[in-house]
Amino acid sequence: MIVVFGSLNMDLVMAVPALPRPGETVLCPSYQALPGGKGNNQAVAAARAGGTVRLFGRVGPDGFGAALRANLAANGISDEDVRTAGAPTGCATIMVAPDGENAIAVASGANLEARSADVSDDALKPGGFLVAQMEVPAEETWAVLRRAKAAGMRTVLNLAPAPIPTPALATAVREAVDILVVNELEAATLASGLDEGAASVDAATLCRRLADALRVVCVMTLGGRGVLACDRERVWAVEALPVAVVDTTGAGDTFTGALAAALDAGETLPQALRWAVTAAALACCGRGAQDSMPAADRIRASQANLPPARELSGNWRVPS
Ligand code: RIB
């Protein structure tokens, strides 16, 4: 069982000719309202990748909330664990450039009312996975992670969006997180608060330093260059699956959800990394966070084109 605690948003997606610079207005002909929010995306990604999933979060008493509930049902996830908040459903404005890069602003709304107490004790069972991100109140996320760990679950935190790094953040990660998923920017932000010297080190060194300092399995996504992961002893690298990128929105969420699904199914870390890298690449092939999130059979077929995960020696460098 994979339990996700996190955000649900309606994404208003605009395909713009170029991302606006500060003070600039850009025009595009239309927009699409699509299901999103990192928690919601990770739950849907895990379910499509073959996981059995419960999602705990909040939406507002409005049309966006009703649409997000219907989308969960369409993906085989019950909406019974999603409570109705007083505030409106979270909403993100997402601008996507022709090269697939994006800029996102989120109005948190109902997500700010998500509470650890929303997650019932019966959901926290030994052996399962608890997946969280940073789009609901941080203190509630830490509380759920601690409860999950105490209940014998394995915990996965996608540290996105990256919070301001503090010693308390490092302590919270050390206490409550088993697997930390970060992109390069999030890794550098986290390391800057740890005196881990992020500025001039290569990605593999940074990944190793975070894993050691925080006592976690550190998984660092590198976009089109694949992924790195460090456990206590080893460094693993998986190349990215080459695809024609349409929209990278939700790629990190797809990676995190698919990783949890594979680990929950009993795969080893290198196998799960390969599964998740494949899912994330396929998710970049369509517009929006969820439209192109792949099902398990598509991931299985596509990962045949990906070389196996490589175990790296200590002096390996990520190609630039
Ligand atoms: O990671 C992508 C997600 O970030 C979007 O779906 C948007 O809602 C924001 O939460």
mmCIF file of N, CA, C and O and ligand atoms in Angstrom, residues 7 9 11 35-38 41 92 94 104 106 135 249-250 253 289, ligand 1:
data_model
loop_
_atom_site.group_PDB
_atom_site.id
_atom_site.type_symbol
_atom_site.label_atom_id
_atom_site.label_comp_id
_atom_site.label_asym_id
_atom_site.label_seq_id
_atom_site.Cartn_x
_atom_site.Cartn_y
_atom_site.Cartn_z
ATOM 1 N N SER A 7 -0.809 17.651 -1.700
ATOM 2 C CA SER A 7 -1.635 18.695 -2.320
ATOM 3 C C SER A 7 -2.442 18.186 -3.510
ATOM 4 O O SER A 7 -2.048 17.245 -4.205
ATOM 5 N N ASN A 9 -4.313 20.290 -6.767
ATOM 6 C CA ASN A 9 -4.565 21.576 -7.434
ATOM 7 C C ASN A 9 -5.287 21.354 -8.743
ATOM 8 O O ASN A 9 -5.142 20.300 -9.366
ATOM 9 N N ASP A 11 -4.797 22.742 -12.342
ATOM 10 C CA ASP A 11 -3.751 23.452 -13.096
ATOM 11 C C ASP A 11 -4.369 24.161 -14.300
ATOM 12 O O ASP A 11 -5.051 23.522 -15.124
ATOM 13 N N PRO A 35 -6.058 18.329 -14.003
ATOM 14 C CA PRO A 35 -5.758 17.917 -12.620
ATOM 15 C C PRO A 35 -4.265 18.007 -12.326
ATOM 16 O O PRO A 35 -3.439 17.655 -13.171
ATOM 17 N N GLY A 36 -3.931 18.503 -11.132
ATOM 18 C CA GLY A 36 -2.534 18.608 -10.745
ATOM 19 C C GLY A 36 -2.388 18.698 -9.239
ATOM 20 O O GLY A 36 -3.262 18.281 -8.478
ATOM 21 N N GLY A 37 -1.281 19.274 -8.823
ATOM 22 C CA GLY A 37 -0.900 19.264 -7.406
ATOM 23 C C GLY A 37 0.055 18.100 -7.200
ATOM 24 O O GLY A 37 -0.203 16.982 -7.682
ATOM 25 N N LYS A 38 1.154 18.353 -6.514
ATOM 26 C CA LYS A 38 2.185 17.318 -6.435
ATOM 27 C C LYS A 38 1.691 16.041 -5.752
ATOM 28 O O LYS A 38 2.023 14.935 -6.180
ATOM 29 N N ASN A 41 -0.676 14.307 -8.190
ATOM 30 C CA ASN A 41 0.087 13.750 -9.305
ATOM 31 C C ASN A 41 0.846 12.491 -8.884
ATOM 32 O O ASN A 41 0.901 11.498 -9.619
ATOM 33 N N ALA A 92 -3.110 26.189 -9.713
ATOM 34 C CA ALA A 92 -1.784 26.545 -10.228
ATOM 35 C C ALA A 92 -1.922 27.160 -11.619
ATOM 36 O O ALA A 92 -2.722 26.688 -12.427
ATOM 37 N N ILE A 94 0.203 27.517 -14.896
ATOM 38 C CA ILE A 94 1.400 26.879 -15.459
ATOM 39 C C ILE A 94 1.596 27.371 -16.881
ATOM 40 O O ILE A 94 0.720 27.197 -17.731
ATOM 41 N N ILE A 104 5.696 27.978 -12.868
ATOM 42 C CA ILE A 104 4.470 27.619 -12.141
ATOM 43 C C ILE A 104 4.296 28.539 -10.933
ATOM 44 O O ILE A 104 5.241 28.778 -10.187
ATOM 45 N N VAL A 106 1.534 28.744 -7.616
ATOM 46 C CA VAL A 106 0.460 27.981 -6.971
ATOM 47 C C VAL A 106 -0.240 28.834 -5.921
ATOM 48 O O VAL A 106 0.422 29.416 -5.056
ATOM 49 N N GLU A 135 3.965 20.819 -0.433
ATOM 50 C CA GLU A 135 2.940 21.784 -0.850
ATOM 51 C C GLU A 135 1.790 21.902 0.149
ATOM 52 O O GLU A 135 0.812 22.580 -0.133
ATOM 53 N N THR A 249 5.993 19.366 -17.035
ATOM 54 C CA THR A 249 5.195 19.490 -15.804
ATOM 55 C C THR A 249 4.839 18.101 -15.269
ATOM 56 O O THR A 249 4.301 17.272 -15.996
ATOM 57 N N GLY A 250 5.121 17.881 -13.991
ATOM 58 C CA GLY A 250 4.743 16.616 -13.367
ATOM 59 C C GLY A 250 5.748 15.496 -13.585
ATOM 60 O O GLY A 250 5.527 14.376 -13.105
ATOM 61 N N ASP A 253 6.996 14.409 -10.277
ATOM 62 C CA ASP A 253 5.918 13.730 -9.539
ATOM 63 C C ASP A 253 5.732 12.309 -10.067
ATOM 64 O O ASP A 253 5.537 11.365 -9.286
ATOM 65 N N ALA A 289 0.179 17.696 -16.294
ATOM 66 C CA ALA A 289 0.902 16.804 -15.385
ATOM 67 C C ALA A 289 0.495 15.344 -15.556
ATOM 68 O O ALA A 289 1.322 14.444 -15.438
HETATM 69 O O1 RIB B 1 4.828 19.291 -10.044
HETATM 70 C C1 RIB B 1 3.829 19.806 -10.873
HETATM 71 C C2 RIB B 1 2.721 20.377 -10.041
HETATM 72 O O2 RIB B 1 3.213 21.480 -9.304
HETATM 73 C C3 RIB B 1 1.565 20.920 -10.843
HETATM 74 O O3 RIB B 1 0.580 19.963 -11.096
HETATM 75 C C4 RIB B 1 1.076 22.093 -10.010
HETATM 76 O O4 RIB B 1 -0.184 21.925 -9.490
HETATM 77 C C5 RIB B 1 2.125 22.270 -8.911
HETATM 78 O O5 RIB B 1 1.694 21.768 -7.733
#
